[in-house]
Amino acid sequence: MTRYNFKVIEKKWQNYWVENNSFKSVVDKNKKKFYSLEMFPYPSGKIHMGHVRNYTIGDVLARFKMMQGYNVLHPMGWDSFGMPAENAAKQNNLDPKKWTEKNIKTMRDQLKQLGLSIDWDKEISTCSPEYYKHEQAFFLELYDKGLVYRKENYVNWDPVDETVLANEQVIDGKGWRSGALVERKKLNQWFFNISKFSDELLEGLEALDEWPNKVKIMQKNWIGKSFGCELDFGIEGSLPVKNIKCFTTRPDTLFGCSFVAVSIDHPIAKFYENDKNFLAFKEECSKTGTTEESIAQAEKLGFPTSLMAINPLDPSIKVPVFFANFVLMDYGFGAIFGCPAHDQRDFDFAKKYNLNFISVIDPINEKDKIETNNKAYTGPGKIINSKFLNNLSAPDQSILEAIKILEEKKLGKKKINFRLKDWGVSRQRYWGCPIPIAYNDKNEIIKVPLEDLPVKLPENINLNTKGNPLDHQKDWFDIQINGEKCKRETDTLDTFVDSSWYFLRFCSNKNTKEGFDLDEIKYWMPVDQYIGGVEHAILHLLYSRFFMRAIKHERKEFINPEPFKGLFTQGMVCHETYKNKNDQWLSPDEIETNDKINYHLKGMPDEKVKVGPSESMSKSKKNTIDPEKIITNYGADAVRLFILSDSPPEKDVQWSDQGMLASYKFIQKFWLLHKKIISIILLKNENGDSKPIDSFTNIMIDKITKSIEKFHYNVLVANFHETYNYLNKEIEKPINYLSLSKNYKKILSIMHPVMPHLISECLVELEPKMSLEWPTADHKKILNKNINIVVQINGKKRTIINLGNEISENQLILKIKEEPLINKFIKNKKFKKTIYIKNKLINIII
RNA sequence: GCCCUCGUGGUGAAAUUGGUAGACACAACGGACUUAAAAUCCGUGCCUUUUUGGAGUGCCAGUUCGAGUCUGGCCGAGGGCACCA
């Protein structure tokens, strides 16, 4: 018998799908649509295993939905602007455009080899002027709507490279390349007013019931809504400062206030600009880092001012004002009041600077008192030491009451604060979408007229300049708008802007006039299932949700503002890591083993290799497996099968050569079984019991349909193995050939989405005319014979009895009494109670 | 520090959502076939003396006729916490 030749057969079907336009999607209002989308890749060079996993998961779903009769949109594109192209181009003296285009070609070919059900007519690339033209139009639309503005903002500035650094490019306060000390510098930058939609973005989460809870919680924390109030502290001192405005979520602890702390960037800092000690303190603070984590973990530091703050609720109480490293200017008003007894940060600060501790909440448990616990108490309790607030229950009642009183006395007012900041979209880079703005001689903002779009990036320019290469392109940035001499904006857009609307472009990628066609997005949107890595859980998804709302803003005819109805976040592909004796990373190709425990360098048994933990595949750790090699050796179906088989898709999966091989063997085994089944069908035997195979097939249809719908793809693969094991035995018995053929077709159909090439070939050998349809389970055909009932005595399993068909509880009990294994437990004993779960289990309490 | 998730054999994992714990696979071991190896097929897997039986889903309690699943506490691992995509 011939082996399954995946090389020939996979190519054959990939050609067939192209020739038959199998995946072409056209709006058809008579058909139910399904928009299946996986996060589009950055064209970094070649596809990696993470892509294989991502796109296989999506492909199984898309093919499943197609077979169920949905009109499926399943497109692919390229997130093709970004720093890697610019860096690679700089290093190798290339053109980022050519570099990117070459990568796209390679990766497109590789994706095609995977046999994905992509409608390639819908392909887009964000670095093409046809795409970014519309992005520029959107930018101007948002500008007109007041959702885009320019303001000064701090950036990480590398004074040697004269460039802005991303946070990750700052290592120990120094630039990653130059090693120069990074400065905080203020630059004029463009912002999207995402915070305008804070509340909407938060509330919208509740309706997203097909999103992982984890992602919703991350977004919720990111938006960070907090309820509290703003209040004014009167100030006494030698400086011309009358008051300081604070935000607090706990106005009910105001009588416990023993200091006021402000950010080092607070307006009052201007009075200390020439104070050497203050500048040293500022320097010290900048070492801490600005992430929430580092601020929370760092030692609380303060710098005293000469000011005293007056407690708004009791003017006789005056407390010192400090600069403090744990207060951020961009949250609230950059000022807080400290209540050491009931906030851990304030507690630490007060301890260090010997400030008062005043308990104003009496805890429910004695042991939680700060005197005994030596920790701030943040739990519920009763208000004490607070005059007119005393005896209120904290926090719920007391906060509301405190705000009410503060408002009545006109000392403060209720305020809802958000952590979410506006989205800075300016990047001082070449390889990004140009911002369609220019400035005239008076430095006024001049929009590039719509008819002049796209503002194309200049090509073939020198990238090895200091700072942003576009700043050196005089013949590009010097322009005239309406006869006025202007200079173009040389910043480009954050690449997150490109990806926050690409799913709309897929719906009408050929429309040259507009970014999308309203009719088409009304049909296709929202994306029914979005699949990608959890690393995009916050920014990309939040920005996309913002973009929909920004476009919808003041455009009433628009649609549901949620772009992604269902979201699935897949885990990473991991592999063991290897190092040589000099602690240099080794790739799996460089090593070998005789006993699968000890590894050594290939061909050098004495050169031992250190095996490290399994980590997500990355070029830097050299623990990658090249998908193209695997496809060449084992075929696309085998890789698809393996990448789904070992772990649930939302969890990380371990790459395993043995597992990969096993998947390949399964395909070969299945092919042999298929040949056997075809030859049995050709014998046209009309005898034999077809009920068992009917039953099995319908059970499997039911199981597999559910596994796909719930993304339990690893279970799906296990179901395939079960199916193989069953069929391999069952065909030894005589089966009516018509029944075998009918059931086998259904079995092949439900395996098709995972192994489309193999199964297509099997299907046409069974029936020459290719037809694909998802079968539905007929529950009537599922045999209820051989019901196994678990018999428990006092909750312990004692035996399983097998029944020919359903019987009543009383009959069952009679039968149990006859069972010898059970008899010894129950003889001479009265049944106190029996619990019977139909056809499953009986528990007898004695 | 704050927030979230997860702990099941040698390994990856299943478990109809409170009802037979370990499906399916990898690895290991034993056997068959073979001159031999590879490939393939069959079998084994905790404790106790075979059967009977017992223990068992990180640890300790609890709810329940019944807990991997629910509740509380503890221990351990991982992830998120502002512009790398």
GROMACS .gro file of N, CA, C and O (backbone and C1' of nucleotides) in nm, chain B residues 27-58:
model
  224
  873A        P    1   0.733   0.885   2.248
  873A      O5'    2   0.793   0.880   2.396
  873A      C5'    3   0.902   0.965   2.432
  873A      C4'    4   0.932   0.952   2.579
  873A      C3'    5   0.968   0.810   2.626
  873A      O3'    6   1.101   0.777   2.600
  873A      C1'    7   0.810   0.905   2.773
  874A        P    8   1.141   0.624   2.580
  874A      O5'    9   1.114   0.559   2.723
  874A      C5'   10   1.196   0.594   2.834
  874A      C4'   11   1.148   0.522   2.958
  874A      C3'   12   1.145   0.370   2.947
  874A      O3'   13   1.273   0.314   2.970
  874A      C1'   14   0.942   0.444   3.040
  875C        P   15   1.320   0.186   2.887
  875C      O5'   16   1.239   0.067   2.955
  875C      C5'   17   1.262   0.034   3.092
  875C      C4'   18   1.151  -0.055   3.143
  875C      C3'   19   1.127  -0.182   3.063
  875C      O3'   20   1.221  -0.284   3.094
  875C      C1'   21   0.920  -0.078   3.108
  876G        P   22   1.263  -0.387   2.978
  876G      O5'   23   1.136  -0.481   2.965
  876G      C5'   24   1.103  -0.571   3.070
  876G      C4'   25   0.970  -0.638   3.041
  876G      C3'   26   0.961  -0.712   2.909
  876G      O3'   27   1.026  -0.838   2.911
  876G      C1'   28   0.765  -0.585   2.942
  877G        P   29   1.087  -0.894   2.777
  877G      O5'   30   0.960  -0.929   2.688
  877G      C5'   31   0.878  -1.041   2.723
  877G      C4'   32   0.752  -1.041   2.642
  877G      C3'   33   0.766  -1.066   2.493
  877G      O3'   34   0.787  -1.202   2.462
  877G      C1'   35   0.613  -0.889   2.529
  878A        P   36   0.863  -1.242   2.328
  878A      O5'   37   0.754  -1.209   2.217
  878A      C5'   38   0.635  -1.287   2.205
  878A      C4'   39   0.552  -1.236   2.091
  878A      C3'   40   0.620  -1.235   1.955
  878A      O3'   41   0.615  -1.363   1.893
  878A      C1'   42   0.510  -1.028   1.991
  879C        P   43   0.741  -1.416   1.812
  879C      O5'   44   0.740  -1.324   1.682
  879C      C5'   45   0.632  -1.333   1.588
  879C      C4'   46   0.644  -1.221   1.487
  879C      C3'   47   0.780  -1.213   1.418
  879C      O3'   48   0.789  -1.304   1.309
  879C      C1'   49   0.713  -0.997   1.489
  880U        P   50   0.913  -1.397   1.297
  880U      O5'   51   1.032  -1.296   1.266
  880U      C5'   52   1.031  -1.220   1.145
  880U      C4'   53   1.146  -1.123   1.145
  880U      C3'   54   1.283  -1.183   1.178
  880U      O3'   55   1.340  -1.245   1.063
  880U      C1'   56   1.254  -0.980   1.297
  881U        P   57   1.405  -1.390   1.081
  881U      O5'   58   1.529  -1.364   1.176
  881U      C5'   59   1.590  -1.471   1.248
  881U      C4'   60   1.728  -1.427   1.293
  881U      C3'   61   1.733  -1.291   1.359
  881U      O3'   62   1.706  -1.301   1.498
  881U      C1'   63   1.901  -1.304   1.192
  882A        P   64   1.611  -1.194   1.567
  882A      O5'   65   1.700  -1.062   1.560
  882A      C5'   66   1.815  -1.047   1.645
  882A      C4'   67   1.890  -0.922   1.607
  882A      C3'   68   1.809  -0.793   1.614
  882A      O3'   69   1.808  -0.740   1.745
  882A      C1'   70   1.926  -0.803   1.408
  883A        P   71   1.680  -0.665   1.800
  883A      O5'   72   1.692  -0.524   1.729
  883A      C5'   73   1.794  -0.432   1.771
  883A      C4'   74   1.810  -0.323   1.669
  883A      C3'   75   1.687  -0.239   1.642
  883A      O3'   76   1.669  -0.138   1.740
  883A      C1'   77   1.782  -0.302   1.437
  884A        P   78   1.524  -0.092   1.786
  884A      O5'   79   1.472  -0.012   1.659
  884A      C5'   80   1.531   0.113   1.624
  884A      C4'   81   1.484   0.155   1.487
  884A      C3'   82   1.333   0.170   1.471
  884A      O3'   83   1.285   0.294   1.517
  884A      C1'   84   1.418   0.043   1.292
  885A        P   85   1.144   0.303   1.595
  885A      O5'   86   1.040   0.259   1.481
  885A      C5'   87   1.013   0.346   1.372
  885A      C4'   88   0.928   0.273   1.271
  885A      C3'   89   0.795   0.220   1.323
  885A      O3'   90   0.695   0.319   1.325
  885A      C1'   91   0.906   0.050   1.204
  886U        P   92   0.589   0.322   1.448
  886U      O5'   93   0.506   0.188   1.426
  886U      C5'   94   0.424   0.172   1.310
  886U      C4'   95   0.372   0.032   1.303
  886U      C3'   96   0.295  -0.015   1.426
  886U      O3'   97   0.160   0.029   1.424
  886U      C1'   98   0.451  -0.182   1.364
  887C        P   99   0.088   0.071   1.559
  887C      O5'  100   0.045  -0.069   1.621
  887C      C5'  101  -0.045  -0.153   1.550
  887C      C4'  102  -0.040  -0.292   1.608
  887C      C3'  103  -0.068  -0.302   1.758
  887C      O3'  104  -0.208  -0.299   1.786
  887C      C1'  105   0.123  -0.430   1.707
  888C        P  106  -0.262  -0.232   1.921
  888C      O5'  107  -0.229  -0.345   2.029
  888C      C5'  108  -0.294  -0.472   2.025
  888C      C4'  109  -0.235  -0.563   2.130
  888C      C3'  110  -0.233  -0.506   2.271
  888C      O3'  111  -0.358  -0.518   2.336
  888C      C1'  112  -0.023  -0.603   2.221
  889G        P  113  -0.401  -0.407   2.447
  889G      O5'  114  -0.302  -0.438   2.570
  889G      C5'  115  -0.317  -0.558   2.644
  889G      C4'  116  -0.197  -0.579   2.733
  889G      C3'  117  -0.178  -0.478   2.845
  889G      O3'  118  -0.263  -0.507   2.955
  889G      C1'  119   0.031  -0.522   2.741
  890U        P  120  -0.302  -0.394   3.059
  890U      O5'  121  -0.166  -0.371   3.137
  890U      C5'  122  -0.116  -0.471   3.226
  890U      C4'  123   0.011  -0.423   3.292
  890U      C3'  124  -0.003  -0.294   3.370
  890U      O3'  125  -0.052  -0.320   3.500
  890U      C1'  126   0.192  -0.284   3.234
  891G        P  127  -0.148  -0.216   3.574
  891G      O5'  128  -0.044  -0.106   3.625
  891G      C5'  129   0.063  -0.143   3.714
  891G      C4'  130   0.162  -0.027   3.720
  891G      C3'  131   0.102   0.098   3.785
  891G      O3'  132   0.182   0.139   3.896
  891G      C1'  133   0.178   0.144   3.561
  892C        P  134   0.207   0.054   4.023
  892C      O5'  135   0.269   0.167   4.116
  892C      C5'  136   0.228   0.299   4.108
  892C      C4'  137   0.205   0.354   4.246
  892C      C3'  138   0.194   0.248   4.356
  892C      O3'  139   0.323   0.216   4.407
  892C      C1'  140   0.011   0.398   4.371
  893C        P  141   0.354   0.068   4.460
  893C      O5'  142   0.274   0.065   4.597
  893C      C5'  143   0.316   0.142   4.709
  893C      C4'  144   0.222   0.118   4.825
  893C      C3'  145   0.201  -0.028   4.860
  893C      O3'  146   0.305  -0.076   4.944
  893C      C1'  147  -0.009   0.083   4.851
  894U        P  148   0.349  -0.227   4.928
  894U      O5'  149   0.227  -0.308   4.988
  894U      C5'  150   0.199  -0.303   5.128
  894U      C4'  151   0.071  -0.377   5.156
  894U      C3'  152   0.064  -0.520   5.106
  894U      O3'  153   0.129  -0.610   5.193
  894U      C1'  154  -0.139  -0.407   5.055
  895U        P  155   0.227  -0.720   5.128
  895U      O5'  156   0.161  -0.761   4.991
  895U      C5'  157   0.226  -0.858   4.907
  895U      C4'  158   0.135  -0.971   4.878
  895U      C3'  159   0.000  -0.934   4.818
  895U      O3'  160   0.007  -0.908   4.679
  895U      C1'  161  -0.032  -1.092   4.990
  896U        P  162  -0.097  -0.798   4.621
  896U      O5'  163  -0.182  -0.882   4.518
  896U      C5'  164  -0.116  -0.965   4.422
  896U      C4'  165  -0.217  -1.045   4.343
  896U      C3'  166  -0.361  -0.999   4.351
  896U      O3'  167  -0.386  -0.893   4.261
  896U      C1'  168  -0.351  -1.234   4.382
  897U        P  169  -0.494  -0.781   4.294
  897U      O5'  170  -0.630  -0.862   4.314
  897U      C5'  171  -0.707  -0.901   4.200
  897U      C4'  172  -0.824  -0.985   4.242
  897U      C3'  173  -0.926  -0.916   4.332
  897U      O3'  174  -1.014  -0.832   4.260
  897U      C1'  175  -0.881  -1.134   4.415
  898U        P  176  -1.045  -0.687   4.316
  898U      O5'  177  -1.108  -0.712   4.460
  898U      C5'  178  -1.233  -0.778   4.473
  898U      C4'  179  -1.259  -0.807   4.619
  898U      C3'  180  -1.262  -0.686   4.711
  898U      O3'  181  -1.385  -0.617   4.705
  898U      C1'  182  -1.129  -0.853   4.810
  899G        P  183  -1.384  -0.460   4.675
  899G      O5'  184  -1.287  -0.399   4.786
  899G      C5'  185  -1.327  -0.404   4.922
  899G      C4'  186  -1.208  -0.382   5.011
  899G      C3'  187  -1.153  -0.241   5.011
  899G      O3'  188  -1.229  -0.154   5.094
  899G      C1'  189  -0.974  -0.393   4.991
  900G        P  190  -1.251  -0.005   5.055
  900G      O5'  191  -1.109   0.058   5.088
  900G      C5'  192  -1.062   0.058   5.224
  900G      C4'  193  -0.918   0.105   5.229
  900G      C3'  194  -0.892   0.242   5.168
  900G      O3'  195  -0.927   0.347   5.257
  900G      C1'  196  -0.729   0.090   5.090
  901A        P  197  -0.980   0.486   5.200
  901A      O5'  198  -0.844   0.556   5.156
  901A      C5'  199  -0.744   0.585   5.253
  901A      C4'  200  -0.615   0.625   5.186
  901A      C3'  201  -0.627   0.741   5.089
  901A      O3'  202  -0.627   0.867   5.155
  901A      C1'  203  -0.504   0.568   4.987
  902G        P  204  -0.724   0.981   5.105
  902G      O5'  205  -0.662   1.020   4.964
  902G      C5'  206  -0.528   1.072   4.958
  902G      C4'  207  -0.481   1.071   4.815
  902G      C3'  208  -0.566   1.154   4.719
  902G      O3'  209  -0.533   1.291   4.727
  902G      C1'  210  -0.519   0.944   4.622
  903U        P  211  -0.643   1.402   4.690
  903U      O5'  212  -0.605   1.442   4.541
  903U      C5'  213  -0.469   1.472   4.507
  903U      C4'  214  -0.468   1.559   4.384
  903U      C3'  215  -0.528   1.698   4.404
  903U      O3'  216  -0.453   1.790   4.328
  903U      C1'  217  -0.642   1.587   4.230
  904G        P  218  -0.439   1.942   4.385
  904G      O5'  219  -0.331   1.929   4.500
  904G      C5'  220  -0.200   1.879   4.471
  904G      C4'  221  -0.104   1.931   4.574
  904G      C3'  222  -0.159   1.937   4.716
  904G      O3'  223  -0.147   1.812   4.780
  904G      C1'  224  -0.058   2.143   4.662
   0.00000   0.00000   0.00000
